[in-house]
mmCIF file with all atom_site columns, C-alpha atoms in Angstrom:
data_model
loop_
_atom_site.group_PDB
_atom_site.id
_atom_site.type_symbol
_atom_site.label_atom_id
_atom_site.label_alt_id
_atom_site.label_comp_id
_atom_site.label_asym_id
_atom_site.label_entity_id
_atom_site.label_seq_id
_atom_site.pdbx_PDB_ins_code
_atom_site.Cartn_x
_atom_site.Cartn_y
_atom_site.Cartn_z
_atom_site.occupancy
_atom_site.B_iso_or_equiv
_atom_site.pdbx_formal_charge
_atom_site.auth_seq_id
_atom_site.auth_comp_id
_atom_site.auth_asym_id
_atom_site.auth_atom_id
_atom_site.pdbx_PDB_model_num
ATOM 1   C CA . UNK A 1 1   ? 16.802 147.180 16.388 1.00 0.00 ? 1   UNK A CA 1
ATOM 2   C CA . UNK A 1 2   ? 19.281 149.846 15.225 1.00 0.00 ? 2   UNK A CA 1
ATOM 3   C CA . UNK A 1 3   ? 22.809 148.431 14.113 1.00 0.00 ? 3   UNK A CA 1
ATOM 4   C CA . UNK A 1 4   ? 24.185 151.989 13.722 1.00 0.00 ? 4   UNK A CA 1
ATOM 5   C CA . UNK A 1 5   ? 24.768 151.825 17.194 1.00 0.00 ? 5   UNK A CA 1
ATOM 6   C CA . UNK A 1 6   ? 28.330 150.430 15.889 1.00 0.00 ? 6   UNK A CA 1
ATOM 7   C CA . UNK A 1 7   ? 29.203 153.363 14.461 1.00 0.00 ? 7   UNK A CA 1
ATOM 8   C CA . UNK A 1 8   ? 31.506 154.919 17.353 1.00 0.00 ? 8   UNK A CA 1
ATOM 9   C CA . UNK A 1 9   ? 32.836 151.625 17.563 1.00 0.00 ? 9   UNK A CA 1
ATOM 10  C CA . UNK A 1 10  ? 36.448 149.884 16.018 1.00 0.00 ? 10  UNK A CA 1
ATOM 11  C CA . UNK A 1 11  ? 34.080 147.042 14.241 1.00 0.00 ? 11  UNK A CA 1
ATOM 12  C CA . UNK A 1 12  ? 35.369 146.020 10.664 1.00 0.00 ? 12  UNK A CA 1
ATOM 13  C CA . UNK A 1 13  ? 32.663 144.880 7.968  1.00 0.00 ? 13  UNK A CA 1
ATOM 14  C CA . UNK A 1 14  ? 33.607 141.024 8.123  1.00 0.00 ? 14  UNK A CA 1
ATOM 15  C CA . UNK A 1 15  ? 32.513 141.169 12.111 1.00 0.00 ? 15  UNK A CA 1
ATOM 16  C CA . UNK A 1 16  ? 29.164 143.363 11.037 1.00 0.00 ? 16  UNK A CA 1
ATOM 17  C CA . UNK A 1 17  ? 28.125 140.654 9.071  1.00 0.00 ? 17  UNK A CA 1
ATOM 18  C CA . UNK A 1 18  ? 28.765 138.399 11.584 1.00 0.00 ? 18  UNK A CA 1
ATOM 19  C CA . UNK A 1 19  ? 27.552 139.738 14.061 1.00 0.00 ? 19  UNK A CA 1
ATOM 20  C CA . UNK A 1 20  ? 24.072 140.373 11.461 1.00 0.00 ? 20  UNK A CA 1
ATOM 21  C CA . UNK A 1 21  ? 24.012 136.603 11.568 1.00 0.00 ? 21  UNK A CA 1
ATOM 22  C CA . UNK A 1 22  ? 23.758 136.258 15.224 1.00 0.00 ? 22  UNK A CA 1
ATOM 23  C CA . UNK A 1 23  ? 21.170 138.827 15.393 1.00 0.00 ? 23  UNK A CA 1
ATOM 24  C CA . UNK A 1 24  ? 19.358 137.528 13.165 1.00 0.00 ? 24  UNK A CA 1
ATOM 25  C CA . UNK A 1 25  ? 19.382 133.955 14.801 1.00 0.00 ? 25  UNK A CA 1
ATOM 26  C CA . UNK A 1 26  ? 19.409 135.795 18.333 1.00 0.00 ? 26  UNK A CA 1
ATOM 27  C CA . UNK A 1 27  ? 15.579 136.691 17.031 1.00 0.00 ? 27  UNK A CA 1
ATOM 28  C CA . UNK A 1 28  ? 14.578 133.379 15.870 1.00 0.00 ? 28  UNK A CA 1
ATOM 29  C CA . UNK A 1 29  ? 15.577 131.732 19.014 1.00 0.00 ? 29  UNK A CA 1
ATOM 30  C CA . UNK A 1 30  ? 13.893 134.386 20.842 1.00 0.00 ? 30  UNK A CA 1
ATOM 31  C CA . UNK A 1 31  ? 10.521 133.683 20.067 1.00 0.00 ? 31  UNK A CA 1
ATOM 32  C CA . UNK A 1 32  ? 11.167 130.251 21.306 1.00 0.00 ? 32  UNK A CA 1
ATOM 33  C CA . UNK A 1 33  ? 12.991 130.350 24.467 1.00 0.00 ? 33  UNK A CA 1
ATOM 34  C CA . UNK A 1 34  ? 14.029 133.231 26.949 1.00 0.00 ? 34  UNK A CA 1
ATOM 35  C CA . UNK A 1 35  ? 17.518 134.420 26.044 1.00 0.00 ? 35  UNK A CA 1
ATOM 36  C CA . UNK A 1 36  ? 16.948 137.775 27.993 1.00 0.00 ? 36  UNK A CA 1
ATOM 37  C CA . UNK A 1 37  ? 14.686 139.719 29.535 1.00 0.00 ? 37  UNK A CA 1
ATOM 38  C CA . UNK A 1 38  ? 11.237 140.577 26.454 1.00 0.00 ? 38  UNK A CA 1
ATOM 39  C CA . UNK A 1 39  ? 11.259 144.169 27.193 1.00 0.00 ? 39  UNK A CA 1
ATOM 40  C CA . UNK A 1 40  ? 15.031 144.508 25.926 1.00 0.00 ? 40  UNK A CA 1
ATOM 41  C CA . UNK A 1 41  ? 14.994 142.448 22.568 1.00 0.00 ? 41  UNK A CA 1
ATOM 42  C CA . UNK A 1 42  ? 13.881 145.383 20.459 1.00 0.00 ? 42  UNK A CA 1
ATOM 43  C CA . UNK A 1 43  ? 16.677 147.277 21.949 1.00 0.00 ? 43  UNK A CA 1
ATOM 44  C CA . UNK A 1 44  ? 19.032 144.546 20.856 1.00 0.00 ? 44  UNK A CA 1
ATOM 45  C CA . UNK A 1 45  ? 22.058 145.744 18.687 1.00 0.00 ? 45  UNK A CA 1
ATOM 46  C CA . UNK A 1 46  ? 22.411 148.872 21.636 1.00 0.00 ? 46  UNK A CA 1
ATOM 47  C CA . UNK A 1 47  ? 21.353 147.175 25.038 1.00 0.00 ? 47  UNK A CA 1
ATOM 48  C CA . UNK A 1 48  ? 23.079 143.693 24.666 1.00 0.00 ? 48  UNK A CA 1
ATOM 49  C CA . UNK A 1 49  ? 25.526 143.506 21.331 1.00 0.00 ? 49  UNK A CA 1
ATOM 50  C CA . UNK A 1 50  ? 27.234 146.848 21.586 1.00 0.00 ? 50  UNK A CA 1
ATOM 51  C CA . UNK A 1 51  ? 27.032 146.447 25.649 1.00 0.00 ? 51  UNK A CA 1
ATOM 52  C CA . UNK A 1 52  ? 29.185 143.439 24.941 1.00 0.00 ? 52  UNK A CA 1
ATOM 53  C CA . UNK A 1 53  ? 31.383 144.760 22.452 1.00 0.00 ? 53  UNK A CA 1
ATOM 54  C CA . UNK A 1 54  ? 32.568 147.279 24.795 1.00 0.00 ? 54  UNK A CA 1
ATOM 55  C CA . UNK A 1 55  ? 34.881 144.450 26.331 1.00 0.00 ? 55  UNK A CA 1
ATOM 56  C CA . UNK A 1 56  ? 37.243 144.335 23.070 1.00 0.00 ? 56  UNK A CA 1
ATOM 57  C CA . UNK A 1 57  ? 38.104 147.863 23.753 1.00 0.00 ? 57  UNK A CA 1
ATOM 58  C CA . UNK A 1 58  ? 39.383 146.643 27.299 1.00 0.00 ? 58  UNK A CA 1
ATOM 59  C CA . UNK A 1 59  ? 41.186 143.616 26.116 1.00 0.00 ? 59  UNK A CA 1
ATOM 60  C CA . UNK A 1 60  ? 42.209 143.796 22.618 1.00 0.00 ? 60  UNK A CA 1
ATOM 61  C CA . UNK A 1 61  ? 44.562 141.083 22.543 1.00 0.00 ? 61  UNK A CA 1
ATOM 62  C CA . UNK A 1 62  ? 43.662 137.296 21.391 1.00 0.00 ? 62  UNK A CA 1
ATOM 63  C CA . UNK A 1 63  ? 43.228 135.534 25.174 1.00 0.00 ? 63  UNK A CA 1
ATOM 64  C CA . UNK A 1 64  ? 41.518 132.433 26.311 1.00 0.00 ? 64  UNK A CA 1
ATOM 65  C CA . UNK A 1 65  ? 38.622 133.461 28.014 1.00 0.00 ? 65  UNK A CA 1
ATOM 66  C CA . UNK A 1 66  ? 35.780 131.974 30.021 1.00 0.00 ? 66  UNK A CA 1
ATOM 67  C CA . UNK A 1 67  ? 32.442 133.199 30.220 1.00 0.00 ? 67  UNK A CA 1
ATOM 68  C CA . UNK A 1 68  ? 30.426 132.320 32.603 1.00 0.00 ? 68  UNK A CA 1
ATOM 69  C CA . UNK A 1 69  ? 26.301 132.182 32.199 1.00 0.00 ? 69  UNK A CA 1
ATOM 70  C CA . UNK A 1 70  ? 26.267 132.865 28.868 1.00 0.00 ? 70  UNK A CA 1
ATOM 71  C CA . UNK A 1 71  ? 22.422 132.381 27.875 1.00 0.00 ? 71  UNK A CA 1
ATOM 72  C CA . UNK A 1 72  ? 21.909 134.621 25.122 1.00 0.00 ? 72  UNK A CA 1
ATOM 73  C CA . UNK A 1 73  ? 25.037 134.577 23.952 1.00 0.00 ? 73  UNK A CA 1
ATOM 74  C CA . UNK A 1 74  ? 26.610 138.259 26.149 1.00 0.00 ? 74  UNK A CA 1
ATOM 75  C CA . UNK A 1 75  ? 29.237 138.875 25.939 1.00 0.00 ? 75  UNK A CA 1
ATOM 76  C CA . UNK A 1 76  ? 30.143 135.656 25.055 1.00 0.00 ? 76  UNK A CA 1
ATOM 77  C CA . UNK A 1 77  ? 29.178 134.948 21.518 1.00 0.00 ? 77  UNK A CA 1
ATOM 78  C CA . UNK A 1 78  ? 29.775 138.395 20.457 1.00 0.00 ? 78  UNK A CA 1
ATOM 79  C CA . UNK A 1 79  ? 33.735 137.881 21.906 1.00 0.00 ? 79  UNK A CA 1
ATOM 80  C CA . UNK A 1 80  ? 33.730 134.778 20.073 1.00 0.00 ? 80  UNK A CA 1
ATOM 81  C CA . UNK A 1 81  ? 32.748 136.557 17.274 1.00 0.00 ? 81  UNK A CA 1
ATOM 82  C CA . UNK A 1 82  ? 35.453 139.465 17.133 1.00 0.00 ? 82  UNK A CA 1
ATOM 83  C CA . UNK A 1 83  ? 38.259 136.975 18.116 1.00 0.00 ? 83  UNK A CA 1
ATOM 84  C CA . UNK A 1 84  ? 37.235 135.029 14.624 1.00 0.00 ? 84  UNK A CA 1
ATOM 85  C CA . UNK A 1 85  ? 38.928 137.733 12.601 1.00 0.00 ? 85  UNK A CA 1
ATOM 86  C CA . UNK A 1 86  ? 42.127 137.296 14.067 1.00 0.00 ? 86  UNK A CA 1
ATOM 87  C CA . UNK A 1 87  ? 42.240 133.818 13.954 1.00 0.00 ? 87  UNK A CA 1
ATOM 88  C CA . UNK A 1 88  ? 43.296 133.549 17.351 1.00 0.00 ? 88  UNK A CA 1
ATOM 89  C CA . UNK A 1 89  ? 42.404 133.651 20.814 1.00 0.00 ? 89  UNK A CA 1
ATOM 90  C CA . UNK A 1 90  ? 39.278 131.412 22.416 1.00 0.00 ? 90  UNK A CA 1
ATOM 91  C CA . UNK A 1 91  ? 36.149 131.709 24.521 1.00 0.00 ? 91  UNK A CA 1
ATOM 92  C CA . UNK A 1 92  ? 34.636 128.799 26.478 1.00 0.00 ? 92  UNK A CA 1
ATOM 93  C CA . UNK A 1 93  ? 31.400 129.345 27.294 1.00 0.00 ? 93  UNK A CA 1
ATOM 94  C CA . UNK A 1 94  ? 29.350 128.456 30.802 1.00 0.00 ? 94  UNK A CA 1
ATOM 95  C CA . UNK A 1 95  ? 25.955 127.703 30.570 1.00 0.00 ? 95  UNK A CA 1
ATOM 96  C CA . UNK A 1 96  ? 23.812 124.822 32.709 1.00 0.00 ? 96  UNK A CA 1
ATOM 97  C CA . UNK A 1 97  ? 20.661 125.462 30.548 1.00 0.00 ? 97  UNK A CA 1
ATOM 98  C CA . UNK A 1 98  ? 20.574 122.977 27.671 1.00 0.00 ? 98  UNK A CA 1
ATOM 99  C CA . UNK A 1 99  ? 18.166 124.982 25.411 1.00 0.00 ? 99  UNK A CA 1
ATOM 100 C CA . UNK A 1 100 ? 20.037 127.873 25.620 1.00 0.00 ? 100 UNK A CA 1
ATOM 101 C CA . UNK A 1 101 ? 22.909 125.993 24.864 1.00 0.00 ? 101 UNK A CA 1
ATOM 102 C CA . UNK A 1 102 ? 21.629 124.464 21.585 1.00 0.00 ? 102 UNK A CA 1
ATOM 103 C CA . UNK A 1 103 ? 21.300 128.334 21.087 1.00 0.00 ? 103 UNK A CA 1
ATOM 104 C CA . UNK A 1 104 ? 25.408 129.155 21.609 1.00 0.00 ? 104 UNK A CA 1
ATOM 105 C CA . UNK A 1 105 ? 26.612 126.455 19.762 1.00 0.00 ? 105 UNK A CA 1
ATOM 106 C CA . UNK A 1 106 ? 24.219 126.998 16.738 1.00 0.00 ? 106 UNK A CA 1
ATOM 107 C CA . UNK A 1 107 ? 25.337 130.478 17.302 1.00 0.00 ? 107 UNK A CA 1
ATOM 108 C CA . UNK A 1 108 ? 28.694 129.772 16.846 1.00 0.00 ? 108 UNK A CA 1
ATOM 109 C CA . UNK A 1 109 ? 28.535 127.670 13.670 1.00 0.00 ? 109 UNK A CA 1
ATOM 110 C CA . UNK A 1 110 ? 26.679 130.328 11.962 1.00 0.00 ? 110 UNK A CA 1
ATOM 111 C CA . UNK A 1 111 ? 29.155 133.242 12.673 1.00 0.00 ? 111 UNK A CA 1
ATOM 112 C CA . UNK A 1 112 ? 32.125 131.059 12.758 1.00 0.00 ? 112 UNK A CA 1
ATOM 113 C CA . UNK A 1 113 ? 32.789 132.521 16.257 1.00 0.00 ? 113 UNK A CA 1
ATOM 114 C CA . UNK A 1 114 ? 36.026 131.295 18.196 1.00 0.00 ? 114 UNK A CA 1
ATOM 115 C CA . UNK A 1 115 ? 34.488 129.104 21.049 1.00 0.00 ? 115 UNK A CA 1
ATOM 116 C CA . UNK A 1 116 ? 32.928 126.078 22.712 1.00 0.00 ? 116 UNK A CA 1
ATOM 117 C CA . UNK A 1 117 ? 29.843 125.562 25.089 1.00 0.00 ? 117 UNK A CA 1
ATOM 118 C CA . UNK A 1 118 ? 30.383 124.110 27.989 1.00 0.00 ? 118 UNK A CA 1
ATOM 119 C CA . UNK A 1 119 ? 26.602 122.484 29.381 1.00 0.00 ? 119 UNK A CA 1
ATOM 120 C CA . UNK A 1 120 ? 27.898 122.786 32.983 1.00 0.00 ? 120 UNK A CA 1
ATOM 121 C CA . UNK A 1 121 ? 27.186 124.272 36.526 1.00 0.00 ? 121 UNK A CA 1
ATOM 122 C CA . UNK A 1 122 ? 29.040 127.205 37.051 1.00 0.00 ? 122 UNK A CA 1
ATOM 123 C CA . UNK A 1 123 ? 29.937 126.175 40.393 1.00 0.00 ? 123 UNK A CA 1
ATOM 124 C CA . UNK A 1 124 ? 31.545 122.519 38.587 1.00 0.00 ? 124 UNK A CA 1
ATOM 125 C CA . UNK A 1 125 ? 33.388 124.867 35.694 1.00 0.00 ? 125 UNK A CA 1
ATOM 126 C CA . UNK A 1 126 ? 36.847 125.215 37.518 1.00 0.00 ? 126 UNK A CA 1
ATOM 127 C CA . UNK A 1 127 ? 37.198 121.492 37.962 1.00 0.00 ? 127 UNK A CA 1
ATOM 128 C CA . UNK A 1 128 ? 37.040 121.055 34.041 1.00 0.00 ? 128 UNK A CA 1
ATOM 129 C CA . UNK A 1 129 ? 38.107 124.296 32.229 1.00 0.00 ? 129 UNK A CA 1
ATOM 130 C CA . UNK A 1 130 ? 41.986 125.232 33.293 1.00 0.00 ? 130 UNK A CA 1
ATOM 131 C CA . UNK A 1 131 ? 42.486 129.015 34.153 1.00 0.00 ? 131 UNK A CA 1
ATOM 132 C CA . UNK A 1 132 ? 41.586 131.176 31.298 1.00 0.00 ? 132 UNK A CA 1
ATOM 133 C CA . UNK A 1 133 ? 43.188 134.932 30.730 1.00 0.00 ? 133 UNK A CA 1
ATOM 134 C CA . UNK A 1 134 ? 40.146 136.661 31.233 1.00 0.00 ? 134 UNK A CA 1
ATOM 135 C CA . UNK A 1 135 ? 36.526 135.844 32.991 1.00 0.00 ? 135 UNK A CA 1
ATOM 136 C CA . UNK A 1 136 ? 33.262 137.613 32.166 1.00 0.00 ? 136 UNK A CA 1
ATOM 137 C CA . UNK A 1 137 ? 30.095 137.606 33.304 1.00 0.00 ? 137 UNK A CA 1
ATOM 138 C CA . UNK A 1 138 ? 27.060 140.038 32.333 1.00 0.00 ? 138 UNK A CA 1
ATOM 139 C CA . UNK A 1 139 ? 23.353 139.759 34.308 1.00 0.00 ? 139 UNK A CA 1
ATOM 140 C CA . UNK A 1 140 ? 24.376 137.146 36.237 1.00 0.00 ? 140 UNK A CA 1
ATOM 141 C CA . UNK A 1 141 ? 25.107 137.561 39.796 1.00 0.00 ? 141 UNK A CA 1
ATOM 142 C CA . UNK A 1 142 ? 26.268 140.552 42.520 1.00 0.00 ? 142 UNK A CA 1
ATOM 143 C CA . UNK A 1 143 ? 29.917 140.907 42.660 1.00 0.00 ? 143 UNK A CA 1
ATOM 144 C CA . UNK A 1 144 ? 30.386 138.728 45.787 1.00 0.00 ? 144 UNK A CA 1
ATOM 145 C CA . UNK A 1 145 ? 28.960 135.829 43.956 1.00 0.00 ? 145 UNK A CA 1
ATOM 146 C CA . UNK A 1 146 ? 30.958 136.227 40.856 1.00 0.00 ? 146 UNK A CA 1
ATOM 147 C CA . UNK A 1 147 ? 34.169 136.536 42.549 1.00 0.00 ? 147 UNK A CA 1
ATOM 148 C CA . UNK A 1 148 ? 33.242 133.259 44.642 1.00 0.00 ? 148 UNK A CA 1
ATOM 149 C CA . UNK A 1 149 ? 33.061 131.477 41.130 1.00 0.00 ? 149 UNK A CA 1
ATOM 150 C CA . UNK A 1 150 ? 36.128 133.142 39.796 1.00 0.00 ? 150 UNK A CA 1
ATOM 151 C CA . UNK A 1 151 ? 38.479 132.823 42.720 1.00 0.00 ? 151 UNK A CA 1
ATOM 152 C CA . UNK A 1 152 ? 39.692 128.648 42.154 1.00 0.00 ? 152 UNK A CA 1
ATOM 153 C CA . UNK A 1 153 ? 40.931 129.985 38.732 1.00 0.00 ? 153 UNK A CA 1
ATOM 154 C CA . UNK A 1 154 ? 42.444 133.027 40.090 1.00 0.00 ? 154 UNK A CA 1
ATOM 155 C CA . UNK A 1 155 ? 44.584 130.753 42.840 1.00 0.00 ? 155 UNK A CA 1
ATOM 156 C CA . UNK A 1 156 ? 45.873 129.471 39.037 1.00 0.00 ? 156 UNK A CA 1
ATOM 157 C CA . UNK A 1 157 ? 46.392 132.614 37.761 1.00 0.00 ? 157 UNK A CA 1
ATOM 158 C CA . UNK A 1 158 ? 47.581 135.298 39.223 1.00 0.00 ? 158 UNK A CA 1
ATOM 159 C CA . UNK A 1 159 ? 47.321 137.796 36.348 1.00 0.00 ? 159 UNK A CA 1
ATOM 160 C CA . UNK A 1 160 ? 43.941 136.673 35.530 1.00 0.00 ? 160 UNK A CA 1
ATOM 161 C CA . UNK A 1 161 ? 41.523 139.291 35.059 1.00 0.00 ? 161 UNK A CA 1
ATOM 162 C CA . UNK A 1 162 ? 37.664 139.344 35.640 1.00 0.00 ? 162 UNK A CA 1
ATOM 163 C CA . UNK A 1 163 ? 34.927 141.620 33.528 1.00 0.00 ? 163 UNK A CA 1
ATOM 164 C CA . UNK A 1 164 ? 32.108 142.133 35.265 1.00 0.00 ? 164 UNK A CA 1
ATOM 165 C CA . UNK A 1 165 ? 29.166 144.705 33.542 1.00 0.00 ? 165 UNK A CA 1
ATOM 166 C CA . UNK A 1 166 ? 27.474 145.781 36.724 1.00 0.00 ? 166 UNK A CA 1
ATOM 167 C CA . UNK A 1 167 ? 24.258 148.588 36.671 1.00 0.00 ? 167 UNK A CA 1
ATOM 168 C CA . UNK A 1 168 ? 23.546 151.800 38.630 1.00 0.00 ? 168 UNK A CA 1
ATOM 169 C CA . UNK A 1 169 ? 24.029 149.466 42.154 1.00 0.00 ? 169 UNK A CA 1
ATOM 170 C CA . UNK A 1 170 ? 27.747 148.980 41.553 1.00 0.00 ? 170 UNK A CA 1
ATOM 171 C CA . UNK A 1 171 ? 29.189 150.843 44.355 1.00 0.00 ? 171 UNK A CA 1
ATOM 172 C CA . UNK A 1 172 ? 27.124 148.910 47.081 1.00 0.00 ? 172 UNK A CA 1
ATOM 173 C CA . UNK A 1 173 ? 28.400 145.708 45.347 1.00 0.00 ? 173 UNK A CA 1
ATOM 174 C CA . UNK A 1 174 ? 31.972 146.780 45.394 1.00 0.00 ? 174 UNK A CA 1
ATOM 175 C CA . UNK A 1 175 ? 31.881 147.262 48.736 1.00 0.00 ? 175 UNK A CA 1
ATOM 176 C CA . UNK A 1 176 ? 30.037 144.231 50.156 1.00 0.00 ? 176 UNK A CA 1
ATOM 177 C CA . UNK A 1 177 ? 32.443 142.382 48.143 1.00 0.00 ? 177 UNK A CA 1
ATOM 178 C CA . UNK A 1 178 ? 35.676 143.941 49.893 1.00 0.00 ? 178 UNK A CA 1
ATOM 179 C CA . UNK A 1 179 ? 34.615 142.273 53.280 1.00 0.00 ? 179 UNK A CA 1
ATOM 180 C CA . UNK A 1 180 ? 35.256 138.483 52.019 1.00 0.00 ? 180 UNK A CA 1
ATOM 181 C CA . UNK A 1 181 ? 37.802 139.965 49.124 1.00 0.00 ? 181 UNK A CA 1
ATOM 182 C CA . UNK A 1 182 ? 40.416 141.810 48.269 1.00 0.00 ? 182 UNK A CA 1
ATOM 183 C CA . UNK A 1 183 ? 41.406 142.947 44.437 1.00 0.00 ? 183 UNK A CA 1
ATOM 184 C CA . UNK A 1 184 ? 42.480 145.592 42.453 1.00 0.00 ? 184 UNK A CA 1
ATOM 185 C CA . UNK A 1 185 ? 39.746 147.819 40.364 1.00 0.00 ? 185 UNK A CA 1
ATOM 186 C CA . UNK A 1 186 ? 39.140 149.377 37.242 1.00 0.00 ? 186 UNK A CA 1
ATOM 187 C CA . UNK A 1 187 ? 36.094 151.403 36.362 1.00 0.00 ? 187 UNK A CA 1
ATOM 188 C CA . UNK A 1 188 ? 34.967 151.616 33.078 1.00 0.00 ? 188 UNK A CA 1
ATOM 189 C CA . UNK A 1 189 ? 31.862 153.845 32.403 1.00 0.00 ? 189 UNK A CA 1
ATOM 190 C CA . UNK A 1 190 ? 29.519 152.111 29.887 1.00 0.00 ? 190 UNK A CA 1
ATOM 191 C CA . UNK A 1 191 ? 29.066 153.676 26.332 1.00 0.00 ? 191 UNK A CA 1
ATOM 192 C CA . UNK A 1 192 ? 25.599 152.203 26.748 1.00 0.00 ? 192 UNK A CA 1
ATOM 193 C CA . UNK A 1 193 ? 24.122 153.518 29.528 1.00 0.00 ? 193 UNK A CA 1
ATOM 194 C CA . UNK A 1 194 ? 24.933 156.029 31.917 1.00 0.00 ? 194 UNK A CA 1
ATOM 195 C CA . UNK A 1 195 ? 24.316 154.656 34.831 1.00 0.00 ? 195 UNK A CA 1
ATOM 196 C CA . UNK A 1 196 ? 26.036 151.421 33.846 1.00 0.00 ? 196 UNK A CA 1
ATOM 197 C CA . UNK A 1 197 ? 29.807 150.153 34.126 1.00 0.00 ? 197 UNK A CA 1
ATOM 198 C CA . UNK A 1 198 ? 32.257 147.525 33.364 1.00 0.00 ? 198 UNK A CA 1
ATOM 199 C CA . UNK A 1 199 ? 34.170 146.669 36.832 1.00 0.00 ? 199 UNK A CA 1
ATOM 200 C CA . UNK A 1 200 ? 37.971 145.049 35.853 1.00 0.00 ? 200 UNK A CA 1
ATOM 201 C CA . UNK A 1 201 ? 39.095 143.087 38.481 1.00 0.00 ? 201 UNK A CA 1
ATOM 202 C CA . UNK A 1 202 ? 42.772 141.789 39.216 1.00 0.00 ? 202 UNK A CA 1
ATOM 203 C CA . UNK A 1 203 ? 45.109 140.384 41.943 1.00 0.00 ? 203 UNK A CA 1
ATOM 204 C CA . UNK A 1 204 ? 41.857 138.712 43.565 1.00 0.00 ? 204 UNK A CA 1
ATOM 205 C CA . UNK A 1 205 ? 42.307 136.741 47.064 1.00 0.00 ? 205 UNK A CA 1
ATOM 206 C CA . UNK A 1 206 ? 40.267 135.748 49.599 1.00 0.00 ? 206 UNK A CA 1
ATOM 207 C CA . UNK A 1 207 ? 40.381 137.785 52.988 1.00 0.00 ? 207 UNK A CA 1
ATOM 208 C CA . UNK A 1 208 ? 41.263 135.611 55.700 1.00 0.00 ? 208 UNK A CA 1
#
């Protein structure tokens, strides 16, 4: 696990050491429970930390955001993490699995990250979290799905915007998606991996 994969990045030393304390406690909890997939822990600071970091560079002001199925703690820990440093701003994280959330909210008392867990269905979220600024999600469903869970808070909020890292099957997504929904889209090519992308979504409604 290679830190230096921060280096093209805007990170200041107070977030590096907090994020070192996540990573550190992202391993221990690893070898208990499954936070992601086996074959991409060793790959951790590149695959998964600086995969989620990207999303500051998208939205750098302090916002209220939601993320929904957090599990190991991407992007939402490590957006909890970089909002600490300006003392402002908030994430609520989504996750129904209780072991994984006795993971995020240890996680957050060690790094001091800006958030709270929320041990909830995804599909229940809307009826007890208002409408954030932003939405993300990472690993968690196809496009169609995600917008399904995001749309009650977009009827709320009309300038909400969703963050959605997709992989190398993005297009096919975007496009089944457009039959139930219509949005505006930004493409933002992963520093990651090639093949990868962030999709920003705005202005989402349901097709009649």
């Amino acid at each position: 696990m290679n830190k230096s994969s921060l280096d093209g990045l805007n990170v200041s030393r107070e977030t590096r050491e907090r994020l070192d304390k996540f990573a550190a406690l992202f391993v221990k909890w690893a070898g208990k429970i499954n936070l992601v997939a086996p074959s991409t822990t060793e790959a951790l600071w590149s695959r998964h930390i600086q995969d989620s970091l990207q999303l500051r560079n998208i939205v750098k002001s302090p916002c209220r955001w939601i993320d929904l199925g957090s599990g190991g703690g991407f992007p939402g820990v490590v957006t909890a993490i970089t909002l600490a440093e300006l003392h402002d701003g908030w994430v609520d994280l989504v996750e129904s699995n209780n072991k994984k959330c006795g993971f995020l909210r240890m996680a957050l008392i060690e790094t001091s990250g800006r958030g709270t867990v929320h041990p909830i269905r995804i599909e229940e979220a809307h009826k007890k979290l208002g409408a954030p600024d932003v939405i993300s999600a990472r690993a968690l469903a196809e496009l169609d799905q995600l917008l399904e869970f995001s749309h009650p808070w977009a009827v709320q909020n009309s300038a909400l915007k969703m963050l959605f890292h997709k992989g190398r099957d993005y297009q096919v997504e975007i496009e089944k998606a457009r039959g139930r929904w219509a949005f505006d889209l930004v493409i933002h090519q992963s520093v990651v991996e090639a093949d990868s992308v962030i999709l920003e979504i705005t202005s989402l409604e349901r097709r009649a």
